[in-house]
Amino acid sequence: MSLRDKLRQARRSGQGSPRGIFERFGVTANPFPSASQTSGNPHYPQEEADELAETQIAAFIRDNRSQSLTVVGSQGVGKTNFLNYFEEQLTDAADELEGYYVVRYLADPENTFDGTIHKLLQELGAGHFTRLAESLSKDQSAIRVARSQDLQTVLHRLAETDEDENREEFVELMLAWLLGHRVLKLHRDWLGVNFRQDTVEAKTATFRDIVEVSSKTGILKGIFLLLDELEKQDGVLGPRAVVRYLSAIRAIIDALPHGLFLMLAVTPDALLRYTAALPALRGRLENRVVLEALQDEDEAVDLAEFYIDKAREKAREDRNQRGGKEEILSRRKIAKCFKTLWERTEERGDDGVRQREFLNSLHLRTERELRGD
């Protein structure tokens, strides 16, 4: 049967439509993500890992002492899903976390930490600096905690800008300077600065001052920085560039004893090489969550059934009614998928079946079920 014939058959039978799928299986789409679908997936609870992360986050909120948590696992075991989950949890709790910022950044293979600093400053954005201006206009004493003389000058001028006419333009110029743009006559006249922020070290130091001043005024409580796929730096950059990048991570941890919660996701091999290349980083990354590949059939079946249950819950909520109860994949078929993959992992010498590979296999098998093959 050709593809055209299959599509015609699906349209006539309604099997491939969300309604038809819902009436049969109680879901509106394939409950299992393909290998390329890395966001929007449910988080399978992992008691020990989740509890460690939640405990550290709660301690950070309580004490405001900077924390770092390293999420370690091979490719495809759920590191991105783990970060996605906590990003969503923190965002959902925004009403109770006033003054906190959640910043998610994919570690691009750049030769510096520049992109991360840019992301942090852009996430704070014009709104934050407008609120800072309002606070400093009432009391400029917090400016003294800034170590940079240039930044002190800028902040004093920010505090003195006219709210109606000049503040918006001033904040725009200030952000451009903080991001390292070229210093023009306009910047010199308005901000009182002569030199650009042209190094990662300068930007990191200035960012530290911004956090300290903002914390002192009470408008900033903390920043959650989630760095994913840190292993991308390895193998793309040269050894010296990698060390510079890692040094910048260490520098921002050391520069902010308060107000920063850093969650890093990295593979075990990359972490081993990174800490060997920069031993001083090892102590900053001691708190670790280790995510493992699937080790047995029961664990695999539990994961599959969790995804099916979540898909049915979502379908019920979206349609406000119960759908069909026909079995999407039997336990036997799920177990067979796992066993096939387990045999492959043994041939490759892997330490288990990776969740991404297993879910993708279920996705493909389910597509055949939904078509009635």
XYZ file of C-alpha atoms in Angstrom, residues 3-317:
315
model
C 1.610 6.364 1.431
C -1.271 8.072 -0.390
C -3.461 5.005 0.102
C -2.593 4.858 3.799
C -3.484 8.531 4.266
C -6.801 8.057 2.477
C -7.595 5.018 4.604
C -6.775 6.919 7.800
C -9.036 9.815 6.786
C -11.939 7.507 5.935
C -11.653 5.485 9.119
C -10.833 8.393 11.392
C -8.111 6.274 12.970
C -5.431 8.889 12.562
C -7.489 11.834 13.789
C -7.209 13.071 17.388
C -10.908 12.269 17.862
C -10.537 8.721 16.565
C -7.450 8.113 18.708
C -9.204 9.544 21.771
C -12.272 7.363 21.306
C -10.126 4.224 21.081
C -7.210 4.816 23.443
C -8.116 7.827 25.582
C -5.211 9.919 24.235
C -5.165 12.546 21.483
C -1.658 11.842 20.211
C 1.225 9.433 20.530
C 2.081 9.462 24.267
C 5.748 8.709 23.658
C 8.175 11.401 22.408
C 10.402 10.820 19.428
C 14.150 11.164 19.926
C 14.067 14.724 18.559
C 11.350 15.908 20.962
C 13.320 17.174 23.960
C 10.788 19.602 25.433
C 7.184 19.368 26.545
C 7.659 15.848 27.933
C 6.412 14.780 31.376
C 8.947 14.299 34.155
C 9.137 10.765 35.500
C 9.630 11.157 39.282
C 13.054 10.161 40.554
C 12.751 10.336 44.299
C 16.390 10.698 45.321
C 17.379 13.106 42.537
C 14.233 15.245 42.817
C 14.512 15.454 46.593
C 18.149 16.581 46.479
C 17.343 19.343 43.991
C 14.260 20.461 45.937
C 16.195 20.484 49.216
C 18.939 22.664 47.753
C 16.460 25.052 46.166
C 14.592 25.397 49.461
C 17.879 26.082 51.286
C 18.787 28.711 48.695
C 15.444 30.481 49.155
C 15.780 30.314 52.935
C 19.403 31.385 53.362
C 20.150 33.179 50.059
C 23.534 31.466 49.989
C 24.630 30.556 46.495
C 24.309 26.898 45.563
C 25.388 24.721 42.644
C 23.965 21.373 41.576
C 25.550 19.230 38.864
C 23.244 16.889 36.954
C 25.413 14.055 35.602
C 24.352 11.453 33.069
C 25.186 10.078 29.652
C 23.408 11.321 26.545
C 19.724 10.426 26.475
C 19.106 9.553 30.153
C 16.980 12.616 30.971
C 19.252 15.522 31.954
C 17.397 17.996 29.737
C 14.059 16.667 30.996
C 15.295 17.161 34.576
C 16.241 20.783 33.911
C 12.993 21.376 32.012
C 11.008 20.083 34.977
C 12.667 22.364 37.515
C 12.486 25.327 35.163
C 8.727 24.740 34.907
C 8.370 24.258 38.679
C 10.216 27.475 39.421
C 8.278 29.398 36.776
C 4.977 28.058 38.131
C 5.987 29.238 41.611
C 6.731 32.766 40.340
C 3.987 34.293 42.527
C 5.758 32.975 45.607
C 9.223 33.795 44.271
C 8.963 37.521 43.701
C 12.379 39.003 43.030
C 13.786 35.756 41.595
C 14.759 35.182 37.971
C 14.904 31.831 36.167
C 17.424 31.783 33.320
C 17.769 28.759 31.040
C 20.755 28.680 28.713
C 21.974 26.053 26.305
C 25.771 26.021 26.448
C 26.705 27.000 22.893
C 30.142 25.948 21.657
C 31.574 29.447 21.987
C 35.124 30.208 22.938
C 34.052 32.290 25.951
C 31.423 32.518 28.683
C 30.199 35.683 26.963
C 26.907 34.225 25.776
C 25.871 33.246 29.290
C 26.600 36.713 30.693
C 24.603 38.240 27.822
C 21.688 35.932 28.588
C 21.743 36.834 32.279
C 21.751 40.578 31.602
C 19.090 40.302 28.917
C 16.901 38.251 31.244
C 17.091 40.996 33.856
C 16.173 43.397 31.083
C 15.062 47.005 30.998
C 12.282 46.418 33.521
C 14.741 45.426 36.226
C 16.939 48.491 35.678
C 13.886 50.756 35.687
C 12.911 49.358 39.085
C 16.513 49.777 40.218
C 16.385 53.433 39.155
C 13.192 53.955 41.149
C 14.750 52.399 44.230
C 18.057 54.265 43.950
C 16.275 57.577 43.367
C 15.036 57.293 46.971
C 18.302 56.065 48.510
C 21.650 55.790 46.708
C 23.545 54.172 49.590
C 23.353 50.706 47.992
C 25.615 51.896 45.168
C 28.586 51.726 47.533
C 28.656 47.919 47.396
C 29.656 48.068 43.706
C 33.395 47.623 43.291
C 33.543 49.138 39.800
C 34.005 52.897 39.812
C 32.501 53.098 36.330
C 29.391 51.259 37.437
C 29.062 53.467 40.504
C 29.095 56.501 38.200
C 26.470 54.933 35.917
C 24.215 53.990 38.837
C 24.394 57.470 40.377
C 23.353 58.965 37.043
C 20.637 56.327 36.668
C 19.223 57.335 40.042
C 19.136 60.968 38.978
C 17.468 60.495 35.577
C 14.094 62.064 34.996
C 11.384 59.410 35.239
C 9.222 60.723 32.407
C 11.708 61.868 29.791
C 15.135 60.330 30.152
C 14.961 57.088 32.130
C 13.898 54.774 29.309
C 16.640 55.994 26.983
C 19.219 55.926 29.788
C 18.383 52.313 30.629
C 18.723 51.370 26.958
C 22.195 52.946 26.785
C 23.166 51.349 30.091
C 22.196 47.873 28.880
C 24.188 48.373 25.671
C 27.258 49.289 27.734
C 26.794 46.335 30.105
C 26.555 43.993 27.116
C 29.908 45.227 25.817
C 28.789 47.378 22.904
C 31.101 50.041 21.566
C 31.238 53.215 23.670
C 30.019 56.225 21.701
C 29.848 59.911 22.574
C 26.250 59.370 23.678
C 27.402 56.819 26.262
C 30.137 59.128 27.511
C 27.734 62.057 27.861
C 24.893 60.156 29.477
C 26.588 57.359 31.428
C 29.896 59.015 32.204
C 31.966 56.042 30.974
C 34.903 56.028 28.573
C 35.682 52.336 28.128
C 33.628 49.406 26.880
C 33.118 46.134 28.712
C 35.277 44.157 26.317
C 36.298 41.076 28.333
C 34.396 38.278 30.015
C 36.206 39.111 33.249
C 34.971 42.722 33.142
C 31.403 41.651 32.365
C 31.439 39.027 35.113
C 32.708 41.563 37.664
C 30.118 44.134 36.600
C 27.354 41.532 36.678
C 28.421 40.644 40.199
C 28.113 44.325 41.165
C 24.659 44.576 39.567
C 23.480 41.590 41.597
C 24.970 42.965 44.819
C 23.438 46.432 44.380
C 20.079 45.006 43.306
C 20.082 42.648 46.302
C 20.961 45.508 48.629
C 17.972 47.503 47.413
C 15.715 44.463 47.822
C 14.509 44.252 44.214
C 16.548 41.111 43.461
C 16.383 38.055 45.696
C 18.173 35.530 43.506
C 18.871 34.073 40.079
C 18.400 30.475 39.008
C 20.822 29.757 36.152
C 20.273 26.433 34.391
C 23.085 25.469 32.015
C 22.356 22.523 29.744
C 24.631 20.367 27.563
C 27.851 21.654 29.062
C 29.689 18.813 27.331
C 29.336 20.712 24.035
C 32.376 22.737 25.010
C 34.486 19.592 24.936
C 35.737 18.519 21.538
C 34.677 21.759 19.828
C 36.954 24.188 21.608
C 40.680 23.799 22.039
C 42.042 22.884 25.488
C 42.916 26.493 26.367
C 39.490 27.782 25.349
C 37.811 25.073 27.437
C 39.850 26.068 30.476
C 38.917 29.734 29.938
C 35.255 28.783 29.743
C 35.444 26.671 32.891
C 37.380 29.403 34.667
C 34.552 31.808 33.891
C 32.026 29.415 35.442
C 34.204 29.153 38.540
C 34.581 32.937 38.607
C 30.849 33.611 38.566
C 30.306 31.040 41.340
C 33.028 32.654 43.438
C 31.904 36.209 42.608
C 28.395 35.616 43.934
C 28.395 34.053 47.414
C 24.748 35.101 47.601
C 21.911 35.184 45.109
C 22.911 32.494 42.573
C 21.567 28.974 42.153
C 23.494 27.227 39.400
C 22.272 23.935 37.912
C 24.622 22.342 35.364
C 23.924 19.318 33.148
C 26.932 17.419 31.830
C 28.006 13.918 30.785
C 30.282 11.917 33.143
C 33.173 11.817 30.658
C 33.073 15.562 30.081
C 32.870 16.268 33.816
C 35.909 14.070 34.408
C 37.902 15.898 31.736
C 36.739 19.323 32.911
C 37.693 18.777 36.533
C 41.057 17.363 35.419
C 41.674 20.404 33.210
C 40.679 22.794 35.999
C 41.000 21.086 39.416
C 39.786 24.249 41.185
C 36.344 23.677 39.628
C 35.924 20.260 41.240
C 35.093 21.625 44.677
C 32.409 23.924 43.266
C 30.614 20.958 41.637
C 30.565 18.492 44.521
C 26.769 18.395 44.905
C 25.688 16.010 42.171
C 22.576 14.294 40.898
C 23.462 11.165 38.900
C 20.888 9.983 36.354
C 21.184 6.373 35.234
C 20.026 4.504 32.136
C 17.244 1.902 32.453
C 18.525 -1.294 34.047
C 15.605 -3.735 34.064
C 12.283 -4.554 32.448
C 10.091 -3.459 35.378
C 11.688 -0.037 35.430
C 11.154 0.307 31.680
C 7.499 -0.744 31.855
C 6.864 1.694 34.724
C 8.319 4.519 32.629
C 6.159 3.590 29.611
C 2.977 3.332 31.678
C 3.750 6.688 33.297
C 3.850 8.344 29.863
C 0.573 6.668 28.858
C -1.140 7.771 32.086
C 0.078 11.344 31.657
C -1.161 11.433 28.051
C -4.599 10.205 29.140
C -4.769 12.758 31.957
C -3.975 15.573 29.551
C -6.516 14.308 26.994
C -9.249 14.156 29.663
C -8.452 17.710 30.775
